[in-house]
mmCIF file with all atom_site columns, C-alpha atoms in Angstrom:
data_model
loop_
_atom_site.group_PDB
_atom_site.id
_atom_site.type_symbol
_atom_site.label_atom_id
_atom_site.label_alt_id
_atom_site.label_comp_id
_atom_site.label_asym_id
_atom_site.label_entity_id
_atom_site.label_seq_id
_atom_site.pdbx_PDB_ins_code
_atom_site.Cartn_x
_atom_site.Cartn_y
_atom_site.Cartn_z
_atom_site.occupancy
_atom_site.B_iso_or_equiv
_atom_site.pdbx_formal_charge
_atom_site.auth_seq_id
_atom_site.auth_comp_id
_atom_site.auth_asym_id
_atom_site.auth_atom_id
_atom_site.pdbx_PDB_model_num
ATOM 1   C CA . MET A 1 1  ? -0.022 -0.023 -0.072  1.00 0.00 ? 139 MET A CA 1
ATOM 2   C CA . LYS A 1 2  ? 1.516  3.178  -0.975  1.00 0.00 ? 140 LYS A CA 1
ATOM 3   C CA . PHE A 1 3  ? 1.091  6.659  0.671   1.00 0.00 ? 141 PHE A CA 1
ATOM 4   C CA . SER A 1 4  ? 2.172  10.209 -0.097  1.00 0.00 ? 142 SER A CA 1
ATOM 5   C CA . VAL A 1 5  ? 3.097  12.641 2.863   1.00 0.00 ? 143 VAL A CA 1
ATOM 6   C CA . THR A 1 6  ? 3.289  16.385 2.233   1.00 0.00 ? 144 THR A CA 1
ATOM 7   C CA . VAL A 1 7  ? 4.988  18.388 4.998   1.00 0.00 ? 145 VAL A CA 1
ATOM 8   C CA . THR A 1 8  ? 4.509  22.119 4.906   1.00 0.00 ? 146 THR A CA 1
ATOM 9   C CA . LEU A 1 9  ? 5.579  24.884 7.319   1.00 0.00 ? 147 LEU A CA 1
ATOM 10  C CA . LYS A 1 10 ? 2.778  26.381 9.358   1.00 0.00 ? 148 LYS A CA 1
ATOM 11  C CA . LYS A 1 11 ? 1.520  29.688 8.129   1.00 0.00 ? 149 LYS A CA 1
ATOM 12  C CA . ASN A 1 12 ? 3.245  31.956 10.578  1.00 0.00 ? 150 ASN A CA 1
ATOM 13  C CA . VAL A 1 13 ? 6.506  30.124 10.421  1.00 0.00 ? 151 VAL A CA 1
ATOM 14  C CA . LEU A 1 14 ? 9.369  31.972 8.462   1.00 0.00 ? 152 LEU A CA 1
ATOM 15  C CA . ASP A 1 15 ? 10.400 30.122 5.323   1.00 0.00 ? 153 ASP A CA 1
ATOM 16  C CA . PRO A 1 16 ? 13.831 31.509 4.503   1.00 0.00 ? 154 PRO A CA 1
ATOM 17  C CA . GLN A 1 17 ? 14.645 28.912 1.723   1.00 0.00 ? 155 GLN A CA 1
ATOM 18  C CA . GLY A 1 18 ? 11.365 29.641 0.147   1.00 0.00 ? 156 GLY A CA 1
ATOM 19  C CA . LYS A 1 19 ? 12.162 33.343 0.313   1.00 0.00 ? 157 LYS A CA 1
ATOM 20  C CA . VAL A 1 20 ? 15.509 32.795 -1.472  1.00 0.00 ? 158 VAL A CA 1
ATOM 21  C CA . VAL A 1 21 ? 13.682 30.932 -4.210  1.00 0.00 ? 159 VAL A CA 1
ATOM 22  C CA . GLU A 1 22 ? 11.077 33.509 -4.433  1.00 0.00 ? 160 GLU A CA 1
ATOM 23  C CA . ASN A 1 23 ? 13.666 36.362 -4.982  1.00 0.00 ? 161 ASN A CA 1
ATOM 24  C CA . THR A 1 24 ? 15.706 34.253 -7.512  1.00 0.00 ? 162 THR A CA 1
ATOM 25  C CA . LEU A 1 25 ? 12.515 33.656 -9.588  1.00 0.00 ? 163 LEU A CA 1
ATOM 26  C CA . LYS A 1 26 ? 11.641 37.372 -9.428  1.00 0.00 ? 164 LYS A CA 1
ATOM 27  C CA . ASN A 1 27 ? 15.250 38.015 -10.605 1.00 0.00 ? 165 ASN A CA 1
ATOM 28  C CA . LEU A 1 28 ? 14.669 35.573 -13.492 1.00 0.00 ? 166 LEU A CA 1
ATOM 29  C CA . GLY A 1 29 ? 11.719 37.795 -14.530 1.00 0.00 ? 167 GLY A CA 1
ATOM 30  C CA . MET A 1 30 ? 8.666  36.078 -13.074 1.00 0.00 ? 168 MET A CA 1
ATOM 31  C CA . LEU A 1 31 ? 7.228  39.407 -11.651 1.00 0.00 ? 169 LEU A CA 1
ATOM 32  C CA . ASN A 1 32 ? 3.688  38.112 -11.111 1.00 0.00 ? 170 ASN A CA 1
ATOM 33  C CA . LEU A 1 33 ? 4.919  35.536 -8.571  1.00 0.00 ? 171 LEU A CA 1
ATOM 34  C CA . LYS A 1 34 ? 3.212  36.380 -5.279  1.00 0.00 ? 172 LYS A CA 1
ATOM 35  C CA . SER A 1 35 ? 4.665  33.882 -2.949  1.00 0.00 ? 173 SER A CA 1
ATOM 36  C CA . ILE A 1 36 ? 6.388  30.478 -3.015  1.00 0.00 ? 174 ILE A CA 1
ATOM 37  C CA . ARG A 1 37 ? 6.860  28.292 0.180   1.00 0.00 ? 175 ARG A CA 1
ATOM 38  C CA . GLN A 1 38 ? 8.904  25.104 0.239   1.00 0.00 ? 176 GLN A CA 1
ATOM 39  C CA . GLY A 1 39 ? 8.140  21.868 1.940   1.00 0.00 ? 177 GLY A CA 1
ATOM 40  C CA . LYS A 1 40 ? 8.938  18.147 1.947   1.00 0.00 ? 178 LYS A CA 1
ATOM 41  C CA . PHE A 1 41 ? 7.429  15.198 0.256   1.00 0.00 ? 179 PHE A CA 1
ATOM 42  C CA . PHE A 1 42 ? 7.604  11.568 1.073   1.00 0.00 ? 180 PHE A CA 1
ATOM 43  C CA . GLU A 1 43 ? 6.414  8.460  -0.921  1.00 0.00 ? 181 GLU A CA 1
ATOM 44  C CA . ILE A 1 44 ? 5.967  5.734  1.489   1.00 0.00 ? 182 ILE A CA 1
ATOM 45  C CA . GLU A 1 45 ? 5.245  1.967  0.770   1.00 0.00 ? 183 GLU A CA 1
ATOM 46  C CA . ILE A 1 46 ? 4.052  -0.383 3.394   1.00 0.00 ? 184 ILE A CA 1
ATOM 47  C CA . GLU A 1 47 ? 3.393  -3.935 3.673   1.00 0.00 ? 185 GLU A CA 1
ATOM 48  C CA . GLU A 1 48 ? -0.053 -3.964 5.003   1.00 0.00 ? 186 GLU A CA 1
ATOM 49  C CA . LYS A 1 49 ? -3.404 -4.811 3.428   1.00 0.00 ? 187 LYS A CA 1
ATOM 50  C CA . ASN A 1 50 ? -5.702 -3.005 5.771   1.00 0.00 ? 188 ASN A CA 1
ATOM 51  C CA . GLU A 1 51 ? -5.919 0.702  4.871   1.00 0.00 ? 189 GLU A CA 1
ATOM 52  C CA . GLU A 1 52 ? -6.792 1.975  8.422   1.00 0.00 ? 190 GLU A CA 1
ATOM 53  C CA . VAL A 1 53 ? -3.982 0.120  9.966   1.00 0.00 ? 191 VAL A CA 1
ATOM 54  C CA . ALA A 1 54 ? -1.560 1.188  7.255   1.00 0.00 ? 192 ALA A CA 1
ATOM 55  C CA . LYS A 1 55 ? -2.574 4.880  7.533   1.00 0.00 ? 193 LYS A CA 1
ATOM 56  C CA . LYS A 1 56 ? -2.189 4.627  11.215  1.00 0.00 ? 194 LYS A CA 1
ATOM 57  C CA . LYS A 1 57 ? 1.413  3.435  10.728  1.00 0.00 ? 195 LYS A CA 1
ATOM 58  C CA . VAL A 1 58 ? 2.194  6.290  8.525   1.00 0.00 ? 196 VAL A CA 1
ATOM 59  C CA . ASN A 1 59 ? 0.837  8.692  10.851  1.00 0.00 ? 197 ASN A CA 1
ATOM 60  C CA . GLU A 1 60 ? 3.125  7.180  13.586  1.00 0.00 ? 198 GLU A CA 1
ATOM 61  C CA . MET A 1 61 ? 6.106  7.542  11.296  1.00 0.00 ? 199 MET A CA 1
ATOM 62  C CA . CYS A 1 62 ? 5.151  11.209 10.788  1.00 0.00 ? 200 CYS A CA 1
ATOM 63  C CA . ILE A 1 63 ? 4.956  11.972 14.351  1.00 0.00 ? 201 ILE A CA 1
ATOM 64  C CA . LYS A 1 64 ? 8.026  9.995  15.336  1.00 0.00 ? 202 LYS A CA 1
ATOM 65  C CA . LEU A 1 65 ? 10.402 11.179 12.798  1.00 0.00 ? 203 LEU A CA 1
ATOM 66  C CA . LEU A 1 66 ? 9.320  12.822 9.597   1.00 0.00 ? 204 LEU A CA 1
ATOM 67  C CA . VAL A 1 67 ? 7.471  15.867 10.997  1.00 0.00 ? 205 VAL A CA 1
ATOM 68  C CA . ASN A 1 68 ? 8.292  18.551 13.361  1.00 0.00 ? 206 ASN A CA 1
ATOM 69  C CA . LEU A 1 69 ? 4.846  19.169 14.914  1.00 0.00 ? 207 LEU A CA 1
ATOM 70  C CA . ILE A 1 70 ? 5.914  22.544 16.343  1.00 0.00 ? 208 ILE A CA 1
ATOM 71  C CA . ILE A 1 71 ? 6.484  24.282 13.054  1.00 0.00 ? 209 ILE A CA 1
ATOM 72  C CA . GLU A 1 72 ? 5.147  21.908 10.350  1.00 0.00 ? 210 GLU A CA 1
ATOM 73  C CA . ASP A 1 73 ? 1.746  20.644 9.118   1.00 0.00 ? 211 ASP A CA 1
ATOM 74  C CA . TYR A 1 74 ? 1.329  17.306 7.295   1.00 0.00 ? 212 TYR A CA 1
ATOM 75  C CA . LYS A 1 75 ? -1.127 15.554 5.023   1.00 0.00 ? 213 LYS A CA 1
ATOM 76  C CA . ILE A 1 76 ? -1.359 11.867 4.276   1.00 0.00 ? 214 ILE A CA 1
ATOM 77  C CA . ASP A 1 77 ? -2.872 10.742 0.966   1.00 0.00 ? 215 ASP A CA 1
ATOM 78  C CA . ILE A 1 78 ? -3.274 7.196  -0.344  1.00 0.00 ? 216 ILE A CA 1
ATOM 79  C CA . VAL A 1 79 ? -1.651 6.729  -3.769  1.00 0.00 ? 217 VAL A CA 1
ATOM 80  C CA . LYS A 1 80 ? -3.920 4.369  -5.811  1.00 0.00 ? 218 LYS A CA 1
ATOM 81  C CA . MET B 1 1  ? -4.050 31.445 -8.394  1.00 0.00 ? 261 MET B CA 1
ATOM 82  C CA . LYS B 1 2  ? -2.562 28.767 -6.202  1.00 0.00 ? 262 LYS B CA 1
ATOM 83  C CA . PHE B 1 3  ? -0.449 25.813 -7.339  1.00 0.00 ? 263 PHE B CA 1
ATOM 84  C CA . SER B 1 4  ? 1.305  22.996 -5.900  1.00 0.00 ? 264 SER B CA 1
ATOM 85  C CA . VAL B 1 5  ? 4.429  21.485 -7.431  1.00 0.00 ? 265 VAL B CA 1
ATOM 86  C CA . THR B 1 6  ? 5.773  17.995 -6.296  1.00 0.00 ? 266 THR B CA 1
ATOM 87  C CA . VAL B 1 7  ? 9.153  17.088 -7.184  1.00 0.00 ? 267 VAL B CA 1
ATOM 88  C CA . THR B 1 8  ? 10.416 13.525 -6.961  1.00 0.00 ? 268 THR B CA 1
ATOM 89  C CA . LEU B 1 9  ? 13.652 11.598 -7.764  1.00 0.00 ? 269 LEU B CA 1
ATOM 90  C CA . LYS B 1 10 ? 13.366 9.595  -10.989 1.00 0.00 ? 270 LYS B CA 1
ATOM 91  C CA . LYS B 1 11 ? 12.905 5.774  -10.333 1.00 0.00 ? 271 LYS B CA 1
ATOM 92  C CA . ASN B 1 12 ? 16.277 4.627  -11.014 1.00 0.00 ? 272 ASN B CA 1
ATOM 93  C CA . VAL B 1 13 ? 18.053 7.545  -9.083  1.00 0.00 ? 273 VAL B CA 1
ATOM 94  C CA . LEU B 1 14 ? 19.502 6.719  -5.804  1.00 0.00 ? 274 LEU B CA 1
ATOM 95  C CA . ASP B 1 15 ? 17.949 8.323  -2.770  1.00 0.00 ? 275 ASP B CA 1
ATOM 96  C CA . PRO B 1 16 ? 20.474 8.312  0.002   1.00 0.00 ? 276 PRO B CA 1
ATOM 97  C CA . GLN B 1 17 ? 18.561 10.759 2.152   1.00 0.00 ? 277 GLN B CA 1
ATOM 98  C CA . GLY B 1 18 ? 15.578 8.626  1.920   1.00 0.00 ? 278 GLY B CA 1
ATOM 99  C CA . LYS B 1 19 ? 17.484 5.532  2.540   1.00 0.00 ? 279 LYS B CA 1
ATOM 100 C CA . VAL B 1 20 ? 18.630 7.076  5.954   1.00 0.00 ? 280 VAL B CA 1
ATOM 101 C CA . VAL B 1 21 ? 15.142 7.917  6.893   1.00 0.00 ? 281 VAL B CA 1
ATOM 102 C CA . GLU B 1 22 ? 14.064 4.321  5.847   1.00 0.00 ? 282 GLU B CA 1
ATOM 103 C CA . ASN B 1 23 ? 16.830 2.674  8.138   1.00 0.00 ? 283 ASN B CA 1
ATOM 104 C CA . THR B 1 24 ? 15.958 5.058  11.026  1.00 0.00 ? 284 THR B CA 1
ATOM 105 C CA . LEU B 1 25 ? 12.282 4.189  10.774  1.00 0.00 ? 285 LEU B CA 1
ATOM 106 C CA . LYS B 1 26 ? 13.134 0.433  10.667  1.00 0.00 ? 286 LYS B CA 1
ATOM 107 C CA . ASN B 1 27 ? 15.134 0.858  13.724  1.00 0.00 ? 287 ASN B CA 1
ATOM 108 C CA . LEU B 1 28 ? 12.408 2.590  15.451  1.00 0.00 ? 288 LEU B CA 1
ATOM 109 C CA . GLY B 1 29 ? 10.338 -0.681 15.014  1.00 0.00 ? 289 GLY B CA 1
ATOM 110 C CA . MET B 1 30 ? 8.404  -0.057 11.600  1.00 0.00 ? 290 MET B CA 1
ATOM 111 C CA . LEU B 1 31 ? 9.202  -3.418 10.317  1.00 0.00 ? 291 LEU B CA 1
ATOM 112 C CA . ASN B 1 32 ? 6.481  -3.475 7.715   1.00 0.00 ? 292 ASN B CA 1
ATOM 113 C CA . LEU B 1 33 ? 7.877  -0.386 5.935   1.00 0.00 ? 293 LEU B CA 1
ATOM 114 C CA . LYS B 1 34 ? 8.802  -1.375 2.304   1.00 0.00 ? 294 LYS B CA 1
ATOM 115 C CA . SER B 1 35 ? 10.389 1.753  0.946   1.00 0.00 ? 295 SER B CA 1
ATOM 116 C CA . ILE B 1 36 ? 10.473 5.564  1.441   1.00 0.00 ? 296 ILE B CA 1
ATOM 117 C CA . ARG B 1 37 ? 11.598 8.186  -0.936  1.00 0.00 ? 297 ARG B CA 1
ATOM 118 C CA . GLN B 1 38 ? 11.966 11.798 -0.100  1.00 0.00 ? 298 GLN B CA 1
ATOM 119 C CA . GLY B 1 39 ? 11.101 14.677 -2.588  1.00 0.00 ? 299 GLY B CA 1
ATOM 120 C CA . LYS B 1 40 ? 10.469 18.505 -2.596  1.00 0.00 ? 300 LYS B CA 1
ATOM 121 C CA . PHE B 1 41 ? 7.182  20.293 -2.337  1.00 0.00 ? 301 PHE B CA 1
ATOM 122 C CA . PHE B 1 42 ? 6.332  23.868 -3.450  1.00 0.00 ? 302 PHE B CA 1
ATOM 123 C CA . GLU B 1 43 ? 3.235  26.011 -2.906  1.00 0.00 ? 303 GLU B CA 1
ATOM 124 C CA . ILE B 1 44 ? 3.133  28.861 -5.486  1.00 0.00 ? 304 ILE B CA 1
ATOM 125 C CA . GLU B 1 45 ? 0.956  31.626 -5.493  1.00 0.00 ? 305 GLU B CA 1
ATOM 126 C CA . ILE B 1 46 ? 0.741  33.724 -8.848  1.00 0.00 ? 306 ILE B CA 1
ATOM 127 C CA . GLU B 1 47 ? -1.049 36.898 -9.717  1.00 0.00 ? 307 GLU B CA 1
ATOM 128 C CA . GLU B 1 48 ? -2.648 35.781 -13.019 1.00 0.00 ? 308 GLU B CA 1
ATOM 129 C CA . LYS B 1 49 ? -6.432 34.996 -13.625 1.00 0.00 ? 309 LYS B CA 1
ATOM 130 C CA . ASN B 1 50 ? -6.050 32.798 -16.781 1.00 0.00 ? 310 ASN B CA 1
ATOM 131 C CA . GLU B 1 51 ? -5.347 29.165 -15.631 1.00 0.00 ? 311 GLU B CA 1
ATOM 132 C CA . GLU B 1 52 ? -3.585 28.208 -18.949 1.00 0.00 ? 312 GLU B CA 1
ATOM 133 C CA . VAL B 1 53 ? -1.155 31.074 -18.635 1.00 0.00 ? 313 VAL B CA 1
ATOM 134 C CA . ALA B 1 54 ? -0.525 30.629 -14.960 1.00 0.00 ? 314 ALA B CA 1
ATOM 135 C CA . LYS B 1 55 ? 0.187  26.997 -15.295 1.00 0.00 ? 315 LYS B CA 1
ATOM 136 C CA . LYS B 1 56 ? 2.531  27.855 -18.140 1.00 0.00 ? 316 LYS B CA 1
ATOM 137 C CA . LYS B 1 57 ? 4.378  30.240 -15.816 1.00 0.00 ? 317 LYS B CA 1
ATOM 138 C CA . VAL B 1 58 ? 4.786  27.649 -13.070 1.00 0.00 ? 318 VAL B CA 1
ATOM 139 C CA . ASN B 1 59 ? 6.043  25.072 -15.565 1.00 0.00 ? 319 ASN B CA 1
ATOM 140 C CA . GLU B 1 60 ? 8.649  27.731 -16.612 1.00 0.00 ? 320 GLU B CA 1
ATOM 141 C CA . MET B 1 61 ? 9.694  28.179 -12.911 1.00 0.00 ? 321 MET B CA 1
ATOM 142 C CA . CYS B 1 62 ? 10.041 24.364 -12.634 1.00 0.00 ? 322 CYS B CA 1
ATOM 143 C CA . ILE B 1 63 ? 12.302 24.137 -15.619 1.00 0.00 ? 323 ILE B CA 1
ATOM 144 C CA . LYS B 1 64 ? 14.339 27.228 -14.958 1.00 0.00 ? 324 LYS B CA 1
ATOM 145 C CA . LEU B 1 65 ? 14.969 26.713 -11.237 1.00 0.00 ? 325 LEU B CA 1
ATOM 146 C CA . LEU B 1 66 ? 12.988 24.366 -9.163  1.00 0.00 ? 326 LEU B CA 1
ATOM 147 C CA . VAL B 1 67 ? 13.487 20.949 -10.932 1.00 0.00 ? 327 VAL B CA 1
ATOM 148 C CA . ASN B 1 68 ? 16.825 19.271 -11.988 1.00 0.00 ? 328 ASN B CA 1
ATOM 149 C CA . LEU B 1 69 ? 15.199 17.561 -15.024 1.00 0.00 ? 329 LEU B CA 1
ATOM 150 C CA . ILE B 1 70 ? 18.084 15.041 -15.437 1.00 0.00 ? 330 ILE B CA 1
ATOM 151 C CA . ILE B 1 71 ? 17.193 13.402 -12.112 1.00 0.00 ? 331 ILE B CA 1
ATOM 152 C CA . GLU B 1 72 ? 13.897 14.760 -11.099 1.00 0.00 ? 332 GLU B CA 1
ATOM 153 C CA . ASP B 1 73 ? 10.375 14.313 -12.134 1.00 0.00 ? 333 ASP B CA 1
ATOM 154 C CA . TYR B 1 74 ? 7.689  16.905 -11.298 1.00 0.00 ? 334 TYR B CA 1
ATOM 155 C CA . LYS B 1 75 ? 3.832  17.381 -11.107 1.00 0.00 ? 335 LYS B CA 1
ATOM 156 C CA . ILE B 1 76 ? 1.892  20.708 -10.999 1.00 0.00 ? 336 ILE B CA 1
ATOM 157 C CA . ASP B 1 77 ? -1.777 20.785 -9.496  1.00 0.00 ? 337 ASP B CA 1
ATOM 158 C CA . ILE B 1 78 ? -3.996 23.560 -8.924  1.00 0.00 ? 338 ILE B CA 1
ATOM 159 C CA . VAL B 1 79 ? -4.960 24.280 -5.553  1.00 0.00 ? 339 VAL B CA 1
ATOM 160 C CA . LYS B 1 80 ? -8.680 25.347 -5.213  1.00 0.00 ? 340 LYS B CA 1
#
């Protein structure tokens, strides 16, 4: 069973890396760019047939290692 | 108009960072984890009303800066 996890910085957390990308793109002539924020993405494959159980496992991975809950939000999706 | 861009390593490209995460999760007891690969994620906001034109702009950003086309794939989605 495959999942995708998207990790983004919370709204009020500064994103210096994203800011650099934003400035670089503006310097490249992309003047109608309003904002860009960078996050992380994980493709996770699990050996587990039960969707509920698998999703719980992925959630556990996020909490234990992948996501810093103080400054980041995350979203888990099933990949069909 | 808001877009999300997901950048992933191509299938046959090694992902050392993902491998480290995989091993760490296995050491944490996640034994049914089969594989995990890490990618990048961007949230892009553009001042442009025409969807076609906006998507083209985002695509241009990907090609010019955000994506290394030799080793990475990317996917652009509209965020409603």
